[in-house]
Coordinates of C-alpha atoms and ligand atoms in Angstrom, one line a residue:
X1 CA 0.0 0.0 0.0
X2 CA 1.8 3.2 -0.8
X3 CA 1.7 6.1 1.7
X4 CA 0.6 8.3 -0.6
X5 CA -2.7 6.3 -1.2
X6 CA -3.8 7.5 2.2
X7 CA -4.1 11.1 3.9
X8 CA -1.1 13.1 5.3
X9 CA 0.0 12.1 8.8
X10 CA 2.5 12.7 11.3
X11 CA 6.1 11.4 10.1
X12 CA 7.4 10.5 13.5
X13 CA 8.1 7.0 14.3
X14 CA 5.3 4.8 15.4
X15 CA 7.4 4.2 19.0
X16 CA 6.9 7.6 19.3
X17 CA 3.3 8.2 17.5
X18 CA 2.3 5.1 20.1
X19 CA 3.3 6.9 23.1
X20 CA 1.6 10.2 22.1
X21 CA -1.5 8.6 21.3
X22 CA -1.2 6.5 24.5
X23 CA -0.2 9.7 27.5
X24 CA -2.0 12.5 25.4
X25 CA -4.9 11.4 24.0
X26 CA -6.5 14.0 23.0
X27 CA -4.1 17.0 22.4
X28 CA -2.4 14.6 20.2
X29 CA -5.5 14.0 18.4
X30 CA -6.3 17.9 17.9
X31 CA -2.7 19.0 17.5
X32 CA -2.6 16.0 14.0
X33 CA -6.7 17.7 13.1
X34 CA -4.6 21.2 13.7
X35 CA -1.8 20.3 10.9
X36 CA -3.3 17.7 9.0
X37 CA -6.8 18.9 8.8
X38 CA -10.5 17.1 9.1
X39 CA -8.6 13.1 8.5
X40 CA -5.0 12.0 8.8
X41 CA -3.6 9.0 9.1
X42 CA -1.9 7.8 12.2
X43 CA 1.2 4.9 12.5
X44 CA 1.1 3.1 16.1
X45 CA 2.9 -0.1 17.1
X46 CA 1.2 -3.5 16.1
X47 CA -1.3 -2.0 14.7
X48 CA -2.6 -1.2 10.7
X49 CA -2.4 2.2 10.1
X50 CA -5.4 3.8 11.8
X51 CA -6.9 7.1 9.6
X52 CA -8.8 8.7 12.3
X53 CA -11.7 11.0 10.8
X54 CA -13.7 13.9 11.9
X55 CA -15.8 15.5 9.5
X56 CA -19.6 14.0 10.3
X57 CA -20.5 13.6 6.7
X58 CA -17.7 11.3 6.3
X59 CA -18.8 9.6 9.3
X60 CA -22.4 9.4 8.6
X61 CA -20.3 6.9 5.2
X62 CA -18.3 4.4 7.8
X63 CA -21.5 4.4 9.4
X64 CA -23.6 3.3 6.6
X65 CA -21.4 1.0 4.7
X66 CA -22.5 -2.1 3.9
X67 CA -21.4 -5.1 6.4
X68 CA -19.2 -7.0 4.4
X69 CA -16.6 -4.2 3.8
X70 CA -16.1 -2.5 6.9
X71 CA -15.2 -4.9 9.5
X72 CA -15.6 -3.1 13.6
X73 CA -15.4 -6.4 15.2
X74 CA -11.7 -7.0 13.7
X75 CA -10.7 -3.8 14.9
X76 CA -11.7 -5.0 18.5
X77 CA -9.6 -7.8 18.7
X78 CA -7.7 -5.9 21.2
X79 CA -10.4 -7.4 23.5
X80 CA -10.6 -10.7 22.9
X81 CA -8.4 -12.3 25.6
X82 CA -11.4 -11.2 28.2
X83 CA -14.9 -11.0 26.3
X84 CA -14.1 -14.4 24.3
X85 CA -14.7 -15.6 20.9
X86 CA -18.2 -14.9 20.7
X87 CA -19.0 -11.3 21.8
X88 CA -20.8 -9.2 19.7
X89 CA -17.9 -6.7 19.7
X90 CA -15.9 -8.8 18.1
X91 CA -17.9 -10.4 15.4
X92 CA -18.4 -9.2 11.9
X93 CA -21.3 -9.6 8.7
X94 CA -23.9 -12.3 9.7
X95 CA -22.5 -13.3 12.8
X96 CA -22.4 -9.8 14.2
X97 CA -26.2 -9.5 13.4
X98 CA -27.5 -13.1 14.9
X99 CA -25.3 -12.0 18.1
X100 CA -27.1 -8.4 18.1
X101 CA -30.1 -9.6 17.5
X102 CA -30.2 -11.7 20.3
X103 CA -29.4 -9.3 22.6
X104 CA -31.3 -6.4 21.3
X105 CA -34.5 -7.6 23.8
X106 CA -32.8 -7.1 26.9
X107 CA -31.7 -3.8 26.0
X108 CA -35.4 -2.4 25.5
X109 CA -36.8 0.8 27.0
X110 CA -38.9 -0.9 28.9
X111 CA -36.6 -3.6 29.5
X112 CA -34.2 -1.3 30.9
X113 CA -37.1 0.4 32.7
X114 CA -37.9 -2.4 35.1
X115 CA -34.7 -2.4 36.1
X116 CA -35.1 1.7 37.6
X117 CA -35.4 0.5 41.2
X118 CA -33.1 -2.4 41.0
X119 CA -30.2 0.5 39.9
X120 CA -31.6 3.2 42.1
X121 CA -31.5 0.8 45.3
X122 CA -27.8 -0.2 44.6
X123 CA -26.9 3.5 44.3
X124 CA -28.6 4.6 47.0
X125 CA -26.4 2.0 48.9
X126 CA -23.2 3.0 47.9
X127 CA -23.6 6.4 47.8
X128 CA -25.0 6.8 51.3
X129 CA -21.6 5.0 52.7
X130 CA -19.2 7.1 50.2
X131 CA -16.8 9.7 52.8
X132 CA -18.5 13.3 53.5
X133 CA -15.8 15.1 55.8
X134 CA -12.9 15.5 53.4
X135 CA -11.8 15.4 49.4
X136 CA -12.3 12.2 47.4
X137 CA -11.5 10.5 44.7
X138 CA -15.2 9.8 43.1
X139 CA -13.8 7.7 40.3
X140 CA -13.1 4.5 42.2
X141 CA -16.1 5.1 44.2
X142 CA -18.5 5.4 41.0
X143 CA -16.2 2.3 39.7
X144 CA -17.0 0.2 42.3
X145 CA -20.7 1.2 42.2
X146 CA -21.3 0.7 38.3
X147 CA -19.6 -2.7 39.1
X148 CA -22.2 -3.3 41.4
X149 CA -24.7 -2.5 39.0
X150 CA -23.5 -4.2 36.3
X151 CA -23.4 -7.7 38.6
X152 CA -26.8 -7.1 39.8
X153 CA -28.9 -5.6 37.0
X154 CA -27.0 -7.6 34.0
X155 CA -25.7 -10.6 35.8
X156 CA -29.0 -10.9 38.4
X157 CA -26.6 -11.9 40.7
X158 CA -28.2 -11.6 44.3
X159 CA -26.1 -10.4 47.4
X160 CA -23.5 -13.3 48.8
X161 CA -20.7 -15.6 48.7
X162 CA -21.2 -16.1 44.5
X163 CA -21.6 -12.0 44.2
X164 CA -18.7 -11.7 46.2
X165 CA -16.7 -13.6 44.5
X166 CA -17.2 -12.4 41.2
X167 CA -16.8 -9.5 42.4
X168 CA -12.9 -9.9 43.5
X169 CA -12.2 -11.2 40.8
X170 CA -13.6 -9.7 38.0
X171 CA -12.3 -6.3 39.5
X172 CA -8.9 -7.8 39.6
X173 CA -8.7 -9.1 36.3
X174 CA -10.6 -5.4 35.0
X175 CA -7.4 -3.5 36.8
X176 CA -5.1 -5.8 34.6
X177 CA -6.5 -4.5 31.8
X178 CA -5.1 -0.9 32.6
X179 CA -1.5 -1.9 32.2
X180 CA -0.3 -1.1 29.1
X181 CA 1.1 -4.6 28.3
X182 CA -2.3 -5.7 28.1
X183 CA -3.3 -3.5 25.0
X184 CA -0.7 -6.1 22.9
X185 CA -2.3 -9.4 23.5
X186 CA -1.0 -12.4 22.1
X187 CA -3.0 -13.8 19.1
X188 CA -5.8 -15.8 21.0
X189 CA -5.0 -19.6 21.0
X190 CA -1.4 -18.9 19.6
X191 CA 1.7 -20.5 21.2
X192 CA 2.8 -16.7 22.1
X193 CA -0.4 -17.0 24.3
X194 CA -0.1 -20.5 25.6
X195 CA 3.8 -19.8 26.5
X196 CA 2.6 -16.2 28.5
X197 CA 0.1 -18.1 30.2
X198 CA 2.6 -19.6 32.0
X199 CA 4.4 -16.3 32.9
X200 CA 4.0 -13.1 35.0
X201 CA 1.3 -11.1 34.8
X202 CA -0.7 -13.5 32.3
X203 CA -0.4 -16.6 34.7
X204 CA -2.4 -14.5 37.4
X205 CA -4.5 -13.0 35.0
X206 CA -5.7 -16.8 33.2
X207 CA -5.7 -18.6 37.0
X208 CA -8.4 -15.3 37.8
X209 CA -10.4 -15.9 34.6
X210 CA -10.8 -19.4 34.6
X211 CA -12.0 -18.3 38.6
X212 CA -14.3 -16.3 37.3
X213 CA -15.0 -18.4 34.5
X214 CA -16.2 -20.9 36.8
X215 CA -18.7 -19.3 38.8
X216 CA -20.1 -17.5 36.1
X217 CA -20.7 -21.3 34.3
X218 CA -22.0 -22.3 37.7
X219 CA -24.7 -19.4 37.5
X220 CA -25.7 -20.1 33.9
X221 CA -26.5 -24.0 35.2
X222 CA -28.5 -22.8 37.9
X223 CA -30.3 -19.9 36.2
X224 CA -30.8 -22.6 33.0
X225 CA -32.4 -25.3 35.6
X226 CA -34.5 -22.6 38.0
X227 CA -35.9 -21.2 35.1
X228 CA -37.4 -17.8 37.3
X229 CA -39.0 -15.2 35.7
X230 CA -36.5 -12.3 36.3
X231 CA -35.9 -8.6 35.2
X232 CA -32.0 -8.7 35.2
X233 CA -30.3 -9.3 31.8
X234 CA -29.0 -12.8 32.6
X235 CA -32.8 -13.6 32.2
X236 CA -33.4 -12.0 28.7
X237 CA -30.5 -13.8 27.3
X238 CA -31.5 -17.4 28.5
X239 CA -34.7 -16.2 26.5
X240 CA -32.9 -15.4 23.6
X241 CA -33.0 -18.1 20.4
X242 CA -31.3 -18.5 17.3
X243 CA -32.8 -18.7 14.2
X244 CA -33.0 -22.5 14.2
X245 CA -35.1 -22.2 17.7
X246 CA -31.9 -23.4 19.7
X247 CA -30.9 -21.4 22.9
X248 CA -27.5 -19.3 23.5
X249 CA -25.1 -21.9 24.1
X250 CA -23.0 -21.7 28.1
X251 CA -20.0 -20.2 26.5
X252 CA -22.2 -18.0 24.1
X253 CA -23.6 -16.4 27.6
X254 CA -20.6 -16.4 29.6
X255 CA -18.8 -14.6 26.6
X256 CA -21.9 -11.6 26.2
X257 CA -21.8 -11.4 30.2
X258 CA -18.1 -10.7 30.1
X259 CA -18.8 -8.3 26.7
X260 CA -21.8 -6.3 29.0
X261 CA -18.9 -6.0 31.9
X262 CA -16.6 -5.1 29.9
X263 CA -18.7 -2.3 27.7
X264 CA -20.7 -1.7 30.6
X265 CA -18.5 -0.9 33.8
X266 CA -15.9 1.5 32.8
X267 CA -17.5 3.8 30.5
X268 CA -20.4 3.9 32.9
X269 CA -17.9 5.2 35.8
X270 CA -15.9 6.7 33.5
X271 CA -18.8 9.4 32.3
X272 CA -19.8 9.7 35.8
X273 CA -16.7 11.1 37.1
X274 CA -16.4 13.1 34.3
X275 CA -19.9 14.1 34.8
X276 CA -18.9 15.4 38.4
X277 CA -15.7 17.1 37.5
X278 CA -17.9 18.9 34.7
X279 CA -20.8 20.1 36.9
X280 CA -18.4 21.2 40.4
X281 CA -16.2 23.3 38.1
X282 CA -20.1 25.1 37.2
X283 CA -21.7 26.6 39.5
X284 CA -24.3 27.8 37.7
X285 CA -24.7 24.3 36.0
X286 CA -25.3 22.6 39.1
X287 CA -27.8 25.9 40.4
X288 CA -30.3 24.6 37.5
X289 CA -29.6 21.1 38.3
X290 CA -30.8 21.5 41.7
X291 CA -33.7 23.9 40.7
X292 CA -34.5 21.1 38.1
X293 CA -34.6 18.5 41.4
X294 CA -36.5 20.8 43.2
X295 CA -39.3 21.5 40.9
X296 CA -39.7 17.8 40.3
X297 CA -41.5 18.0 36.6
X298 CA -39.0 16.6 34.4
X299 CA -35.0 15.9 33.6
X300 CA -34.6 17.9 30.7
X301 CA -31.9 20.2 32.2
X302 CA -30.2 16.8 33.7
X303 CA -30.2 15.2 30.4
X304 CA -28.8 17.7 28.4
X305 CA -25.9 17.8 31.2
X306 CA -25.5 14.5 30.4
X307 CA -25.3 14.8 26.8
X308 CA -22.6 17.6 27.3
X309 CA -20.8 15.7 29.4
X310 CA -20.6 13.0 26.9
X311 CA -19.2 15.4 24.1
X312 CA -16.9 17.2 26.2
X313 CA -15.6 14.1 27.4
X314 CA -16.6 11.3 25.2
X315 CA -14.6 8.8 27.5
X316 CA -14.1 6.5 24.0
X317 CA -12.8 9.4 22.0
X318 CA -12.2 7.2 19.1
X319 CA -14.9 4.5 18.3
X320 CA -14.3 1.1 17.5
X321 CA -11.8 1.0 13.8
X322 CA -13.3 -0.4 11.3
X323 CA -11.0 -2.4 9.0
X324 CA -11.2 -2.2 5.3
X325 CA -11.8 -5.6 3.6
X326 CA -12.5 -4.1 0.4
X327 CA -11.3 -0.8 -1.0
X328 CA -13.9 1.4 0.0
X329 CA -14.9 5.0 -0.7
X330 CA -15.4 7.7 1.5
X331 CA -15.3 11.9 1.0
X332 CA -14.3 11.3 -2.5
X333 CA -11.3 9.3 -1.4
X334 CA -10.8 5.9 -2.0
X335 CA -9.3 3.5 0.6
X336 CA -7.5 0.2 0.3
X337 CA -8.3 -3.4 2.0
X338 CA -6.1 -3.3 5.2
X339 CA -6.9 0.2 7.2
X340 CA -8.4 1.1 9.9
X341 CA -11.4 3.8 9.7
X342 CA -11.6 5.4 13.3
X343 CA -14.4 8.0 13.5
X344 CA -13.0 10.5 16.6
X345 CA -16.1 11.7 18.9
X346 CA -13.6 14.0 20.5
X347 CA -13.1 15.5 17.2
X348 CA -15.9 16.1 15.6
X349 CA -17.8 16.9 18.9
X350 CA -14.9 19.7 19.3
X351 CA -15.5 21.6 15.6
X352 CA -16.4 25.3 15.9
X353 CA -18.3 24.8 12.6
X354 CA -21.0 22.1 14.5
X355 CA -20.8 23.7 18.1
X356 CA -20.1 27.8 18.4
X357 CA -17.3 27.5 21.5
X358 CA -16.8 24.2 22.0
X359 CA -14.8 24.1 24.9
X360 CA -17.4 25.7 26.9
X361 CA -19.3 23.1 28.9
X362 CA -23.1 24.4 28.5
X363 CA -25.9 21.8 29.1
X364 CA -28.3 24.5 27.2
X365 CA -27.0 23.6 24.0
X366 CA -29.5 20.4 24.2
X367 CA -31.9 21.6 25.8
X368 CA -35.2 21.3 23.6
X369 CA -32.7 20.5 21.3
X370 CA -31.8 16.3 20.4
X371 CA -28.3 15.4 19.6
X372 CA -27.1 15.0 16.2
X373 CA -26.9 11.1 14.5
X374 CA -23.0 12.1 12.9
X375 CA -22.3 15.3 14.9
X376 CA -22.8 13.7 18.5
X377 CA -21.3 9.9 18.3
X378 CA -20.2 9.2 22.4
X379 CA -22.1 5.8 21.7
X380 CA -20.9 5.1 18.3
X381 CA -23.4 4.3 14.8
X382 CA -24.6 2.7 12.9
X383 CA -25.1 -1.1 13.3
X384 CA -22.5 -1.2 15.7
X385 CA -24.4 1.6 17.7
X386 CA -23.9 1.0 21.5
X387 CA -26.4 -1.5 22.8
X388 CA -26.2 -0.1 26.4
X389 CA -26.7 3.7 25.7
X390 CA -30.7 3.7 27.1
X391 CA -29.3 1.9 30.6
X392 CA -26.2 4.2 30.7
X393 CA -28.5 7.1 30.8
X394 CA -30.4 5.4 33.5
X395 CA -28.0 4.8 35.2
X396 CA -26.3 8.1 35.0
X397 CA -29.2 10.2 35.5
X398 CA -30.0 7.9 38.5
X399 CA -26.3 8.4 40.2
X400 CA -26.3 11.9 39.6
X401 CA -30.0 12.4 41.2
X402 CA -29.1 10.0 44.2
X403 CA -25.8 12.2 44.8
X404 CA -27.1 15.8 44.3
X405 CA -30.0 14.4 46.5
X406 CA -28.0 13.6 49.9
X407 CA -24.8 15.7 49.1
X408 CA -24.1 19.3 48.1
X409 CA -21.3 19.4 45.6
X410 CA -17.7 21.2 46.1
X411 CA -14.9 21.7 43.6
X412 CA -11.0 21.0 45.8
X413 CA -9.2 22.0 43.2
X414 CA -8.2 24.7 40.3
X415 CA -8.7 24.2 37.1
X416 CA -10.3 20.7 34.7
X417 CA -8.4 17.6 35.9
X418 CA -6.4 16.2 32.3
X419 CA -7.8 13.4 30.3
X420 CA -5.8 9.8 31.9
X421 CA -6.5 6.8 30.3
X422 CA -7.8 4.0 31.9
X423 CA -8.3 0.9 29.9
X424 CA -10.3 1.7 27.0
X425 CA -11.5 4.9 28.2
X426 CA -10.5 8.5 29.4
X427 CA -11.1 9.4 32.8
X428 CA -10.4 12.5 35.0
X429 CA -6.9 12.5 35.6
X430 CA -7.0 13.3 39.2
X431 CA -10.0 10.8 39.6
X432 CA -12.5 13.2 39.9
X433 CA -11.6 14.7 43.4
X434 CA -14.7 16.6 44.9
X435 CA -15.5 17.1 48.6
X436 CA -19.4 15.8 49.2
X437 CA -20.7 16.7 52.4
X438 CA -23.9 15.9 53.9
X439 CA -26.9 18.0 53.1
X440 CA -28.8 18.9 56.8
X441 CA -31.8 16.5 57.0
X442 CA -34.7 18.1 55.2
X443 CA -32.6 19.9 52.8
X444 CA -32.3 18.2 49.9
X445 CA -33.3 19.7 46.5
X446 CA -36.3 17.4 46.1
X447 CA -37.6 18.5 50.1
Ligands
HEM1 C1 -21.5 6.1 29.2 C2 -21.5 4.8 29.0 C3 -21.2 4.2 27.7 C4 -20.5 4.7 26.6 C5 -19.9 6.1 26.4 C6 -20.5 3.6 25.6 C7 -19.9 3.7 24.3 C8 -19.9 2.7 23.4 C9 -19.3 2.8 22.1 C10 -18.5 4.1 21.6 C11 -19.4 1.6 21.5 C12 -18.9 1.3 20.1 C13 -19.9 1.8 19.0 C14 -19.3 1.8 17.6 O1 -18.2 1.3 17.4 O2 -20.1 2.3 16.8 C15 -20.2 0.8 22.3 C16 -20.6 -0.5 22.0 C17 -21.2 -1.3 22.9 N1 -21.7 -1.0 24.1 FE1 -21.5 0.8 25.1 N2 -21.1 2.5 26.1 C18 -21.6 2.8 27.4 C19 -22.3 2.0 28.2 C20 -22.7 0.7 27.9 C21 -23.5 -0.1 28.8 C22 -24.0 0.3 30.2 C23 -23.6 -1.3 28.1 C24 -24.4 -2.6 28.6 C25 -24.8 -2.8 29.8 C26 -23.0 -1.2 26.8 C27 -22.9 -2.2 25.9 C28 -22.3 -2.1 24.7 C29 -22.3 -3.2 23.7 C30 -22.8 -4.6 23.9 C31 -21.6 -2.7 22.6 C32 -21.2 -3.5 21.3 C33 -22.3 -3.3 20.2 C34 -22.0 -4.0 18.9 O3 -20.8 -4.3 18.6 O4 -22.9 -4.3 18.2 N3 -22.4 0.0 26.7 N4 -20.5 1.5 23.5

């Protein structure tokens, strides 16, 4: 493929290009957009090279393309070690769509609905134990709380020794994931994996998964043989059938548990803290929040928050890249078999052509007013679209209410905490450090 075939880039080495892309996220993304213009093309370590674009109508073209010649679930292989052969994120064509498909019932409004109390019980729970008397870190806090929510609501695990288990291990094996050696896994099945199973950090990390493994099969059996009628996910799934009438197979469930988890957890905590950082850093933000609370009619000024959070801070500021299996046109330019198409939500949601000032955080740009389809992508498109985005906004909107509820809001520190990566997302780099005391009894914006 020659160089020229594809559009201008930085020239630095990929070591270098790698690291960049790696400890600045996103200045190195706007200081390529600043030289290179609306696409470039970037070079990273053991990896094809990635064009990263940012103009929405090109988007609104990876988007659309036909199934067969962009390939998403290839460009997720990255996460195949933990989510298994047969997640959804990693599947392309037909086998992408029977996996969707499948899926696409638990993930219903009103689905997701019934679950309201379920979420706003656990939150209610963590939050009322989270520390009021000094400055905090919220991220691990709202980490260990979408965790929580994630095994209860998706799993339908109830409180004891199983939940408890699952839920040492699954957090150990999720803070593996945020060491950089674990963003060049081996080729799955390959001797290079079979000989790192043995050694260091993999040993621990395959003796914890086939832990985990274990009580998650042990769940299936009993949830497959009780055969409750349940709200939580677990329950849709073991529903679910193929098109030849046959059921999702143990591995098939285990492997879309770990894919919920894994999709589910981090971004969820991830927005939240950004969320927080967001709102305490804006006072007059969080005034209408409150107000909004206090009036009790509806969430329209929490919701757009939300949705400004999420392009301010899209906490996956690239989507999933979407390999080229055929030579496929977009913006007039025609791209060969081989590279990676990576629409950038940071980037597009940060042109002064689509939003006038757009560093400013101001919730009032969606108010009354419904995010654009190519111009506001924090959950992706197209068929790939993220499954979960209705239960993140429950879950969000239900944190932040609970929070604002029982706890006034302070800022401890000058200025926006810098974007830090944390496994596949961007969080606060300070962790989202607030001090959340107590409102007085009676005093809550709802009272
Ligand atoms: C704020 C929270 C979240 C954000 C920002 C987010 C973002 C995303 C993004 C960007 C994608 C890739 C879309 C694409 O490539 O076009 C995705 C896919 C996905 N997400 Fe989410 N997500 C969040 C929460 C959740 C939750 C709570 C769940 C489930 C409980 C979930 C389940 C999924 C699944 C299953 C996919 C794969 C869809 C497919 O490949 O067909 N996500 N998400």
């Amino acid at each position: 493929m020659s160089r020229t075939s594809l559009p201008a880039g930085p020239r630095l080495p990929k070591s270098v290009q790698s690291v960049a892309f790696w400890t600045r996220p996103l200045a190195f993304l706007e200081r390529c957009r600043a030289r290179y213009g609306a696409r470039f093309t970037l070079r990273l370590l053991v990896a094809p090279p990635f064009v990263i674009l940012s103009d929405p109508d090109e988007i609104k073209q990876v988007f659309t393309a036909p199934a067969d010649v962009l390939h998403p679930g290839q460009g997720a292989r990255v996460l195949a070690p933990v989510v298994g052969q047969n997640s959804v994120i990693l599947l392309d064509e037909d086998a992408h769509m029977e996996q969707r498909k499948l899926m696409l019932p638990a993930f219903h409004g009103e689905r997701v609905a019934r679950l309201g109390d379920l979420v706003a019980s656990v939150t209610e729970r963590e939050v009322a134990g989270w520390p009021d008397d000094a400055a905090t870190q919220l991220h691990p806090l709202l980490q260990r709380l979408t965790l929580e929510v994630v095994l209860r609501a998706v799993f339908g695990l109830d409180p004891g020794p199983r939940l408890d288990g699952l839920r040492e291990r699954l957090s150990a094996m999720l803070a593996f994931g945020d060491r950089f050696v674990s963003v060049i896994p081996p080729e799955p099945g390959g001797r290079a994996e079979k000989l790192l199973e043995r050694v260091g950090p993999f040993a621990a990390f395959a003796r914890i998964q086939s832990e985990a493994d274990a009580l998650l099969f042990e769940l299936i059996d009993e949830r497959r043989a009780a055969g409750a009628e349940r709200d939580d996910m677990l329950a849709m799934l073991l529903e679910a059938r193929h098109g030849d009438g046959s059921p999702m197979s143990d591995q098939e469930l285990r492997d879309e548990l770990m894919t919920l988890l894994v999709a589910g957890h981090e971004t969820t905590a991830s927005a939240l803290a950004w969320a927080f950082e967001r709102i305490s850093r804006h006072p007059a933000v969080l005034g209408e929040l409150e107000a909004e609370l206090r009036a009790g009619e509806d969430d329209a000024y929490l919701t757009a928050t939300i949705y400004e959070t999420l392009r301010r801070r899209p906490v996956l500021p690239n989507v999933a890249p979407r390999m080229v299996m055929h030579p496929f046109e977009v913006g007039g330019r025609l791209y060969p078999a081989g590279v990676g198409l990576v629409p950038s939500a940071y980037l597009v949601h940060h042109d002064p052509t689509i939003y006038a000032d757009p560093y400013a955080f101001r919730p009032e740009r969606f108010v009354g007013q419904q995010p654009g389809t190519y111009t506001w992508i924090p959950f992706g498109g197209g068929r790939r679209r993220c499954l979960g985005s209705s239960f993140a906004m429950l879950e969000i909107k239900q944190v932040l209410t609970a929070v604002l509820n029982a706890r006034k809001l302070h800022t401890v520190a000058d200025g926006f905490e810098r974007p830090q990566r944390r496994n596949i997302t961007i969080k606060p780099g300070r962790g989202g450090l607030a001090w959340l005391p107590r409102r007085p009894a009676g005093q809550s914006p709802t009272r």
